[in-house]
Short mmCIF file of C-alpha atoms in Angstrom, two decimals:
data_model
loop_
_atom_site.label_atom_id
_atom_site.label_comp_id
_atom_site.label_asym_id
_atom_site.label_seq_id
_atom_site.Cartn_x
_atom_site.Cartn_y
_atom_site.Cartn_z
CA MET J 1332 184.35 202.57 16.67
CA THR J 1333 187.30 204.95 16.54
CA GLY J 1334 189.88 203.35 18.79
CA CYS J 1335 192.82 204.56 16.70
CA GLY J 1336 191.46 208.06 16.18
CA CYS J 1337 190.63 207.33 12.54
CA GLN J 1338 187.22 207.22 10.90
CA PHE J 1339 185.99 204.17 9.04
CA SER J 1340 182.85 202.24 8.15
CA THR J 1341 181.85 200.16 11.16
CA GLN J 1342 179.76 197.50 9.49
CA THR J 1343 179.58 195.74 6.16
CA THR J 1344 176.38 194.43 4.66
CA GLY J 1345 175.62 191.75 2.13
CA PRO J 1346 175.35 187.99 1.89
CA VAL J 1347 177.89 185.48 3.11
CA TRP J 1348 180.82 185.01 0.72
CA HIS J 1349 180.23 182.02 -1.56
CA PRO J 1350 182.93 180.21 -3.58
CA ASP J 1351 181.20 181.07 -6.85
CA ASP J 1352 180.85 184.79 -6.13
CA LYS J 1353 182.39 187.05 -8.74
CA ALA J 1354 182.85 189.87 -6.23
CA ILE J 1355 186.35 190.27 -4.81
CA PRO J 1356 187.56 191.89 -1.59
CA THR J 1357 187.51 195.67 -2.05
CA PRO J 1358 188.46 198.38 0.46
CA THR J 1359 185.48 200.37 1.72
CA ARG J 1360 187.66 203.48 2.16
CA PRO J 1361 189.68 203.48 -1.07
CA ASN J 1362 191.08 206.93 -0.24
CA GLY J 1363 191.88 206.04 3.33
CA GLU J 1364 195.57 205.24 2.87
CA LYS J 1365 196.48 208.74 4.03
CA ASP J 1366 195.31 207.74 7.54
CA ILE J 1367 197.65 204.76 7.82
CA TYR J 1368 200.38 204.98 10.43
CA ARG J 1369 203.84 204.51 8.91
CA PRO J 1370 202.77 203.45 5.40
CA ASP J 1371 206.40 202.63 4.68
CA ILE J 1372 206.26 199.88 7.28
CA LEU J 1373 203.00 198.51 5.90
CA GLU J 1374 204.49 198.46 2.38
CA HIS J 1375 207.44 196.47 3.69
CA ILE J 1376 205.08 194.07 5.47
CA GLU J 1377 203.13 193.58 2.25
CA ALA J 1378 206.35 192.85 0.36
CA THR J 1379 207.41 190.32 3.01
CA ILE J 1380 204.07 188.51 2.90
CA LYS J 1381 204.23 188.43 -0.90
CA GLU J 1382 207.65 186.79 -0.69
CA LEU J 1383 206.32 184.25 1.81
CA ASP J 1384 203.15 183.51 -0.17
CA GLY J 1385 204.24 180.18 -1.65
CA GLU J 1386 205.89 178.93 1.53
CA LEU J 1387 202.88 179.84 3.66
CA ARG J 1388 200.52 178.15 1.21
CA GLU J 1389 202.59 174.96 1.28
CA LEU J 1390 202.73 175.05 5.10
CA SER J 1391 198.97 175.59 5.36
CA LEU J 1392 198.15 172.65 3.10
CA ASP J 1393 200.68 170.45 4.91
CA ILE J 1394 199.00 171.10 8.26
CA HIS J 1395 195.54 170.79 6.67
CA SER J 1396 196.38 167.35 5.26
CA HIS J 1397 197.68 166.10 8.62
CA PRO J 1398 194.81 166.89 11.04
CA GLU J 1399 195.57 166.17 14.68
CA LEU J 1400 193.33 166.38 17.74
CA LYS J 1401 193.93 168.37 20.91
CA TYR J 1402 197.29 167.79 22.57
CA GLU J 1403 198.28 165.41 19.77
CA GLU J 1404 199.56 168.06 17.33
CA ARG J 1405 203.00 166.49 16.97
CA TYR J 1406 203.24 166.75 13.19
CA ALA J 1407 202.13 170.39 13.24
CA HIS J 1408 204.49 171.11 16.15
CA ASP J 1409 207.46 169.79 14.19
CA ALA J 1410 206.46 171.41 10.87
CA LEU J 1411 205.92 174.84 12.41
CA THR J 1412 208.99 174.84 14.62
CA ALA J 1413 211.15 173.75 11.67
CA PHE J 1414 209.67 176.58 9.59
CA MET J 1415 210.37 179.21 12.24
CA THR J 1416 213.89 177.90 12.81
CA LYS J 1417 214.58 178.16 9.08
CA HIS J 1418 213.47 181.80 9.20
CA GLY J 1419 215.90 182.76 11.93
CA PHE J 1420 213.79 182.55 15.08
CA GLU J 1421 214.94 181.16 18.39
CA VAL J 1422 212.62 178.21 18.94
CA THR J 1423 211.68 176.43 22.15
CA LYS J 1424 209.97 173.12 21.45
CA HIS J 1425 207.51 171.50 23.87
CA TYR J 1426 207.04 174.83 25.65
CA HIS J 1427 205.20 174.10 28.94
CA LEU J 1428 203.08 171.53 27.07
CA GLU J 1429 204.20 168.66 24.84
CA THR J 1430 202.80 170.15 21.64
CA ALA J 1431 203.15 173.86 22.46
CA TRP J 1432 206.12 175.87 21.23
CA LEU J 1433 207.60 179.36 21.31
CA ALA J 1434 209.46 181.18 18.53
CA THR J 1435 211.06 184.54 19.35
CA PHE J 1436 213.08 187.15 17.52
CA ALA J 1437 214.59 190.24 19.14
CA HIS J 1438 216.35 193.17 17.49
CA GLY J 1439 218.34 195.89 19.18
CA GLU J 1440 218.54 196.67 22.86
CA GLY J 1441 215.42 196.96 25.02
CA GLY J 1442 212.11 197.58 23.36
CA ARG J 1443 208.75 195.96 23.89
CA THR J 1444 207.41 192.48 23.09
CA ILE J 1445 204.44 191.86 20.83
CA GLY J 1446 202.81 188.45 21.14
CA VAL J 1447 201.20 186.39 18.37
CA ASN J 1448 199.36 183.05 18.50
CA SER J 1449 199.22 180.15 16.04
CA GLU J 1450 196.65 177.41 16.57
CA MET J 1451 197.21 173.91 15.17
CA ASP J 1452 194.60 171.39 16.29
CA ALA J 1453 191.78 169.84 14.28
CA LEU J 1454 188.39 168.28 15.08
CA PRO J 1455 187.30 164.63 15.37
CA GLY J 1456 185.94 163.30 12.10
CA VAL J 1457 186.04 166.54 10.11
CA GLY J 1458 189.70 167.54 10.27
CA HIS J 1459 190.52 171.24 9.97
CA ALA J 1460 186.88 172.28 9.95
CA CYS J 1461 187.69 175.38 11.96
CA GLY J 1462 190.55 176.48 9.73
CA HIS J 1463 193.36 176.27 12.25
CA ASN J 1464 195.75 175.65 9.36
CA LEU J 1465 195.02 179.27 8.37
CA ILE J 1466 195.41 180.52 11.94
CA ALA J 1467 198.77 178.75 12.08
CA ILE J 1468 200.17 180.43 8.96
CA SER J 1469 198.74 183.81 9.92
CA GLY J 1470 200.68 183.74 13.18
CA VAL J 1471 203.79 182.70 11.28
CA GLY J 1472 203.28 185.46 8.70
CA VAL J 1473 202.72 188.14 11.33
CA ALA J 1474 205.84 187.11 13.25
CA ILE J 1475 208.12 187.01 10.21
CA ALA J 1476 206.74 190.28 8.81
CA ILE J 1477 207.49 191.98 12.14
CA GLN J 1478 210.94 190.35 12.25
CA LYS J 1479 211.82 191.74 8.81
CA ALA J 1480 210.42 195.19 9.65
CA LEU J 1481 212.43 195.40 12.87
CA MET J 1482 215.60 194.72 10.90
CA LYS J 1483 214.74 196.91 7.91
CA PHE J 1484 213.93 200.00 9.99
CA ASN J 1485 216.41 199.21 12.81
CA ILE J 1486 213.73 199.21 15.50
CA ALA J 1487 214.36 197.74 18.92
CA GLY J 1488 211.74 195.19 19.85
CA LYS J 1489 210.78 191.55 20.13
CA VAL J 1490 208.13 189.34 18.58
CA ALA J 1491 207.04 186.17 20.41
CA LEU J 1492 204.99 183.61 18.49
CA LEU J 1493 203.25 181.00 20.63
CA GLY J 1494 202.16 177.72 19.12
CA THR J 1495 199.02 177.02 21.16
CA PRO J 1496 197.56 173.49 21.19
CA ALA J 1497 194.11 172.20 22.03
CA GLU J 1498 191.85 175.16 21.33
CA GLU J 1499 189.13 172.66 20.46
CA GLY J 1500 188.01 171.51 23.90
CA GLY J 1501 191.39 171.46 25.63
CA SER J 1502 191.88 175.11 26.69
CA GLY J 1503 195.57 175.04 25.84
CA LYS J 1504 195.96 178.82 26.05
CA ILE J 1505 194.52 178.88 29.56
CA ILE J 1506 197.21 176.47 30.71
CA LEU J 1507 199.91 178.49 28.93
CA LEU J 1508 198.53 181.67 30.48
CA GLU J 1509 198.68 180.14 33.96
CA LYS J 1510 202.27 179.02 33.32
CA GLY J 1511 203.36 182.56 32.43
CA ALA J 1512 203.71 182.21 28.66
CA TYR J 1513 202.10 185.64 28.05
CA LYS J 1514 203.69 187.62 30.88
CA GLU J 1515 206.27 189.56 28.80
CA MET J 1516 203.84 190.63 26.07
CA SER J 1517 202.64 194.23 25.76
CA ALA J 1518 199.76 192.93 23.64
CA CYS J 1519 198.81 189.72 21.84
CA LEU J 1520 197.29 189.23 18.38
CA MET J 1521 195.70 186.42 16.39
CA CYS J 1522 192.79 185.82 14.00
CA HIS J 1523 190.18 183.20 13.06
CA PRO J 1524 188.39 182.29 9.79
CA ALA J 1525 184.60 182.12 9.60
CA PRO J 1526 181.77 182.75 7.14
CA GLY J 1527 181.05 186.40 6.36
CA PRO J 1528 180.60 188.94 3.55
CA VAL J 1529 183.26 189.22 0.85
CA GLY J 1530 186.54 190.59 2.17
CA SER J 1531 185.19 191.31 5.63
CA VAL J 1532 186.96 191.28 8.97
CA SER J 1533 184.85 190.90 12.09
CA LEU J 1534 185.53 192.52 15.45
CA THR J 1535 182.79 190.68 17.30
CA SER J 1536 183.29 189.09 20.68
CA CYS J 1537 182.39 185.46 21.38
CA LEU J 1538 180.53 183.51 24.07
CA ALA J 1539 181.97 182.65 27.45
CA LEU J 1540 181.88 178.90 27.98
CA GLU J 1541 181.89 176.43 30.86
CA ARG J 1542 182.16 172.69 30.32
CA ILE J 1543 180.25 170.51 32.76
CA THR J 1544 180.47 166.75 33.14
CA VAL J 1545 177.55 165.15 34.98
CA GLU J 1546 177.84 161.51 36.06
CA TYR J 1547 174.84 159.47 37.20
CA PHE J 1548 175.35 156.32 39.27
CA GLY J 1549 172.44 153.89 39.59
CA HIS J 1550 171.94 150.14 39.98
CA THR J 1551 171.70 147.42 37.35
CA ALA J 1552 168.78 145.05 37.00
CA HIS J 1553 167.24 142.82 34.34
CA ALA J 1554 165.22 145.24 32.23
CA ALA J 1555 162.36 142.77 31.71
CA LEU J 1556 162.51 140.29 34.60
CA SER J 1557 162.93 142.70 37.52
CA PRO J 1558 163.27 146.33 36.39
CA TRP J 1559 161.93 147.54 39.78
CA GLU J 1560 165.22 146.44 41.31
CA GLY J 1561 167.18 148.95 39.23
CA LYS J 1562 167.99 152.64 39.33
CA ASN J 1563 168.31 153.80 35.73
CA ALA J 1564 171.28 156.10 35.22
CA LEU J 1565 170.41 156.59 31.55
CA ASP J 1566 166.93 157.76 32.51
CA ALA J 1567 168.58 160.25 34.85
CA ALA J 1568 170.75 161.60 32.03
CA VAL J 1569 167.73 161.83 29.72
CA LEU J 1570 165.74 163.68 32.38
CA GLY J 1571 168.64 166.07 32.90
CA TYR J 1572 168.72 166.71 29.16
CA ASN J 1573 164.95 167.26 29.05
CA ASN J 1574 165.11 169.60 32.04
CA ILE J 1575 167.60 171.70 30.08
CA SER J 1576 165.26 171.66 27.09
CA ALA J 1577 162.45 172.98 29.26
CA LEU J 1578 164.73 175.66 30.70
CA ARG J 1579 165.75 176.98 27.28
CA GLN J 1580 162.43 178.80 26.82
CA GLN J 1581 163.31 180.95 29.81
CA LEU J 1582 166.91 181.64 28.74
CA LEU J 1583 167.94 184.64 26.70
CA PRO J 1584 168.32 183.82 22.99
CA THR J 1585 172.01 184.76 23.16
CA HIS J 1586 172.70 181.96 25.68
CA ARG J 1587 173.45 178.36 24.72
CA VAL J 1588 173.20 175.01 26.54
CA HIS J 1589 173.98 171.81 24.65
CA GLY J 1590 175.49 168.40 25.27
CA ILE J 1591 175.77 164.67 24.61
CA PHE J 1592 175.41 161.36 26.49
CA GLU J 1593 178.09 158.77 27.04
CA GLY J 1594 177.92 155.37 28.72
CA LYS J 1595 179.72 152.07 29.16
CA ASP J 1596 178.69 148.44 28.84
CA TRP J 1597 175.14 149.35 27.87
CA ALA J 1598 172.77 146.62 26.68
CA PRO J 1599 169.04 146.86 25.89
CA ASN J 1600 168.12 144.21 28.48
CA ILE J 1601 170.12 145.71 31.37
CA ILE J 1602 169.13 148.77 33.38
CA PRO J 1603 172.21 151.04 33.00
CA ASP J 1604 173.93 151.79 36.29
CA TYR J 1605 176.13 154.54 34.80
CA ALA J 1606 175.60 157.40 32.38
CA LYS J 1607 177.48 160.60 31.68
CA MET J 1608 176.30 163.85 30.20
CA ILE J 1609 178.86 166.30 28.82
CA CYS J 1610 177.30 169.74 28.68
CA TYR J 1611 178.47 173.15 27.46
CA VAL J 1612 176.91 176.32 28.85
CA ARG J 1613 177.59 179.59 27.03
CA ALA J 1614 176.68 183.24 27.48
CA PRO J 1615 177.85 186.56 26.00
CA THR J 1616 180.01 187.44 29.02
CA ARG J 1617 181.70 185.70 31.92
CA ALA J 1618 179.35 187.47 34.36
CA GLU J 1619 176.21 186.39 32.48
CA LEU J 1620 177.51 182.82 32.30
CA GLN J 1621 177.60 182.58 36.08
CA VAL J 1622 173.93 183.62 36.29
CA THR J 1623 172.88 180.99 33.75
CA LEU J 1624 174.91 178.27 35.47
CA LYS J 1625 172.87 178.79 38.64
CA ARG J 1626 169.78 177.78 36.66
CA VAL J 1627 171.35 174.92 34.74
CA LEU J 1628 172.95 172.96 37.59
CA PRO J 1629 169.66 172.22 39.43
CA CYS J 1630 168.37 170.57 36.24
CA PHE J 1631 170.98 167.83 36.66
CA GLU J 1632 170.43 167.48 40.39
CA ALA J 1633 166.66 167.15 39.95
CA ALA J 1634 167.15 164.31 37.46
CA GLY J 1635 169.14 162.34 40.02
CA LEU J 1636 166.52 162.96 42.68
CA ALA J 1637 163.71 161.77 40.39
CA THR J 1638 165.43 158.51 39.47
CA GLY J 1639 167.11 157.72 42.78
CA CYS J 1640 170.56 157.97 41.22
CA GLU J 1641 173.64 159.52 42.75
CA VAL J 1642 174.75 162.65 40.89
CA LYS J 1643 178.33 163.88 40.52
CA ILE J 1644 178.80 167.26 38.82
CA ASN J 1645 182.27 168.29 37.66
CA GLN J 1646 182.89 171.85 36.48
CA GLU J 1647 186.00 173.37 34.93
CA GLU J 1648 188.22 175.16 37.40
CA THR J 1649 188.58 177.97 34.88
CA GLY J 1650 185.98 178.45 32.19
CA THR J 1651 186.60 179.86 28.75
CA HIS J 1652 185.90 183.60 28.79
CA ASP J 1653 184.36 185.87 26.19
CA LEU J 1654 186.64 187.94 23.95
CA ARG J 1655 187.38 191.42 25.26
CA GLN J 1656 188.47 192.92 21.95
CA ASN J 1657 190.81 195.82 22.70
CA LEU J 1658 189.24 198.93 21.15
CA ALA J 1659 192.50 200.62 20.24
CA LEU J 1660 193.97 197.51 18.62
CA GLY J 1661 190.68 196.86 16.85
CA GLY J 1662 190.54 200.43 15.60
CA GLU J 1663 194.00 200.15 14.10
CA VAL J 1664 193.21 196.88 12.32
CA ALA J 1665 189.91 198.32 11.06
CA ASN J 1666 191.65 201.43 9.75
CA ILE J 1667 194.10 199.33 7.72
CA ILE J 1668 191.53 196.82 6.48
CA THR J 1669 189.03 199.43 5.26
CA ALA J 1670 191.75 201.48 3.57
CA LYS J 1671 193.55 198.61 1.89
CA TYR J 1672 191.77 195.26 1.83
CA GLY J 1673 188.06 195.10 2.66
CA ALA J 1674 185.41 195.95 5.25
CA ILE J 1675 184.64 195.64 8.96
CA ASP J 1676 181.55 194.09 10.53
CA TYR J 1677 180.16 193.16 13.93
CA GLU J 1678 177.80 190.34 12.90
CA TYR J 1679 180.00 187.48 11.77
CA GLY J 1680 183.31 186.06 12.97
CA ILE J 1681 182.93 183.66 15.91
CA LYS J 1682 180.24 185.75 17.61
CA SER J 1683 178.28 182.74 18.91
CA ALA J 1684 181.18 180.34 19.33
CA SER J 1685 183.90 180.29 22.00
CA THR J 1686 187.68 180.32 22.26
CA ASP J 1687 190.30 179.94 24.97
CA PHE J 1688 191.87 183.16 23.69
CA GLY J 1689 189.08 184.91 25.58
CA ASN J 1690 191.01 184.29 28.80
CA VAL J 1691 194.07 185.92 27.25
CA THR J 1692 192.02 189.05 26.47
CA TYR J 1693 191.09 189.33 30.16
CA ALA J 1694 194.78 189.14 31.14
CA LEU J 1695 196.39 191.60 28.72
CA PRO J 1696 195.49 193.87 25.77
CA SER J 1697 194.60 191.54 22.92
CA LEU J 1698 192.78 191.27 19.62
CA HIS J 1699 191.17 188.28 17.88
CA PRO J 1700 189.45 189.42 14.66
CA GLY J 1701 187.54 187.01 12.50
CA PHE J 1702 188.09 187.04 8.76
CA ALA J 1703 185.66 185.84 6.13
CA ILE J 1704 186.47 183.01 3.74
CA PRO J 1705 184.15 181.68 1.01
CA THR J 1706 181.82 178.97 2.34
CA ILE J 1707 179.08 176.83 0.86
CA LYS J 1708 175.50 176.92 2.14
CA ASP J 1709 175.30 175.38 5.63
CA GLY J 1710 179.06 174.95 5.46
CA GLY J 1711 180.22 177.08 8.39
CA ASN J 1712 182.77 176.22 11.05
CA HIS J 1713 182.89 172.62 12.29
CA THR J 1714 181.39 171.16 9.11
CA PRO J 1715 183.00 169.11 6.31
CA GLY J 1716 182.24 172.01 3.96
CA PHE J 1717 184.38 174.37 6.03
CA THR J 1718 187.23 171.85 5.99
CA LYS J 1719 187.30 172.17 2.20
CA SER J 1720 186.90 175.95 2.35
CA ALA J 1721 189.93 176.28 4.62
CA ALA J 1722 192.13 174.80 1.88
CA THR J 1723 191.05 177.10 -0.97
CA MET J 1724 193.17 179.82 -2.57
CA GLN J 1725 190.51 182.42 -1.76
CA ALA J 1726 190.75 181.54 1.93
CA HIS J 1727 194.54 181.68 1.73
CA TYR J 1728 194.58 185.22 0.36
CA ALA J 1729 191.91 186.39 2.80
CA CYS J 1730 194.19 185.04 5.53
CA LEU J 1731 197.16 186.96 4.13
CA ASP J 1732 195.22 190.25 4.13
CA ILE J 1733 194.35 190.07 7.84
CA THR J 1734 197.92 188.92 8.49
CA LYS J 1735 199.26 192.16 6.98
CA ALA J 1736 196.90 194.28 9.09
CA LEU J 1737 197.84 192.42 12.28
CA ALA J 1738 201.56 192.72 11.56
CA ALA J 1739 201.25 196.49 10.99
CA THR J 1740 199.25 196.82 14.20
CA GLY J 1741 201.87 194.83 16.08
CA MET J 1742 204.59 197.13 14.77
CA ARG J 1743 202.69 200.16 16.00
CA VAL J 1744 202.50 198.62 19.48
CA LEU J 1745 206.28 198.30 19.40
CA ILE J 1746 207.17 201.82 18.26
CA ASP J 1747 204.34 204.26 19.05
CA ASP J 1748 204.29 205.20 22.75
CA GLU J 1749 201.07 207.21 22.44
CA PHE J 1750 199.28 204.35 20.73
CA LEU J 1751 200.43 201.82 23.33
CA ALA J 1752 199.21 204.16 26.08
CA LYS J 1753 195.80 204.17 24.40
CA VAL J 1754 195.86 200.37 24.12
CA LYS J 1755 196.63 200.07 27.83
CA LYS J 1756 194.01 202.65 28.80
CA THR J 1757 191.21 200.88 26.92
CA PHE J 1758 192.26 197.58 28.49
CA GLU J 1759 192.24 199.07 31.99
CA GLU J 1760 188.86 200.73 31.47
CA ASP J 1761 187.33 197.47 30.27
CA SER J 1762 188.88 195.58 33.20
CA GLU J 1763 187.28 198.02 35.63
CA VAL J 1764 183.87 197.47 34.04
CA GLN J 1765 184.26 193.68 34.17
CA SER J 1766 185.28 193.78 37.83
CA LEU J 1767 182.04 195.58 38.68
CA LEU J 1768 180.00 192.87 36.97
CA LYS J 1769 181.48 189.93 38.91
#
């Protein structure tokens, strides 16, 4: 990949970074600094992040120790908006959504706007097991580093940091996108921690996702005295689940279908008259997802037919799309990472997970690199092990490295007309391809 016109190693190899590893992040192009655009700006960004180190660490641990679920991120909302206010940003609290927020800083007259995202929410039972405390401080670090660079070099431009709630199952960014929160941005940047080789940054995509809720309505009866009088809604849900299991053999290995059951007032001696299945369907692209959905939905309908239950299928109005990583933005980040901090790969990151930032990448030029943090065996995202990993010093400094690269890339968007033209061109070319696949 050579989106920025520079040459670099495209893939790192090696085992997943473990907390006990003696290896440290090392640039794969140690002589590549000569290829960096405006090294003076990058040096200033590095100095700014170094100054912020302690504050960002404290903020990260504060958010980590106060995990909040989707649309309930009130503590994080207040902590982050207070932090950005202290650092001279104009802050809008409760921006379109109760726990969303916007922090902006503009310098000079005119200029472009670079967007950044900070996530804040945690997961039920396991807290910050996806490392959103790190995503939060990365967005903060990128925004402040750009703020300081705009002032230092007297560059006209604006940075807009969005605090985006409910990435975990709530699609907060999709709502913000629909409400116009991204409309002024020339490009938008963020990052995400995940397992991976030491010091690596991943430019993988992710899976498109659609959430489906299937409700089965039957009829109660005494399960021993007169079961023939009932229509078993739980049996319908189980059959739907088993139909999906049978379908999996005929699905591509890159596709995912998984879900859970829910019910109410269940008792062993009563035929359940209601059951609900919550199902996620995923595929590498939005177009492929639609093909797989056409095979999945009949599985639920057939289960209702077999049990005599009424079936109600609810689908999201807007699914979560795959990441369309902008090649020019990705090339710039890769050039900086390989010259200064580590390596690039296309195997790790959130390749087989999903994010609502995918919808943002369909709407405007955007980048969402993953960055490796040390993890224990079987301790990847959404596990208690990853919760602990997201609070380590190694994870903190890995987060700061990708933050520097994103800030430098954001600055180039603001000041380099030729680079921005390339960013826009790659976005338009990808949009044309996607339109043909609908």
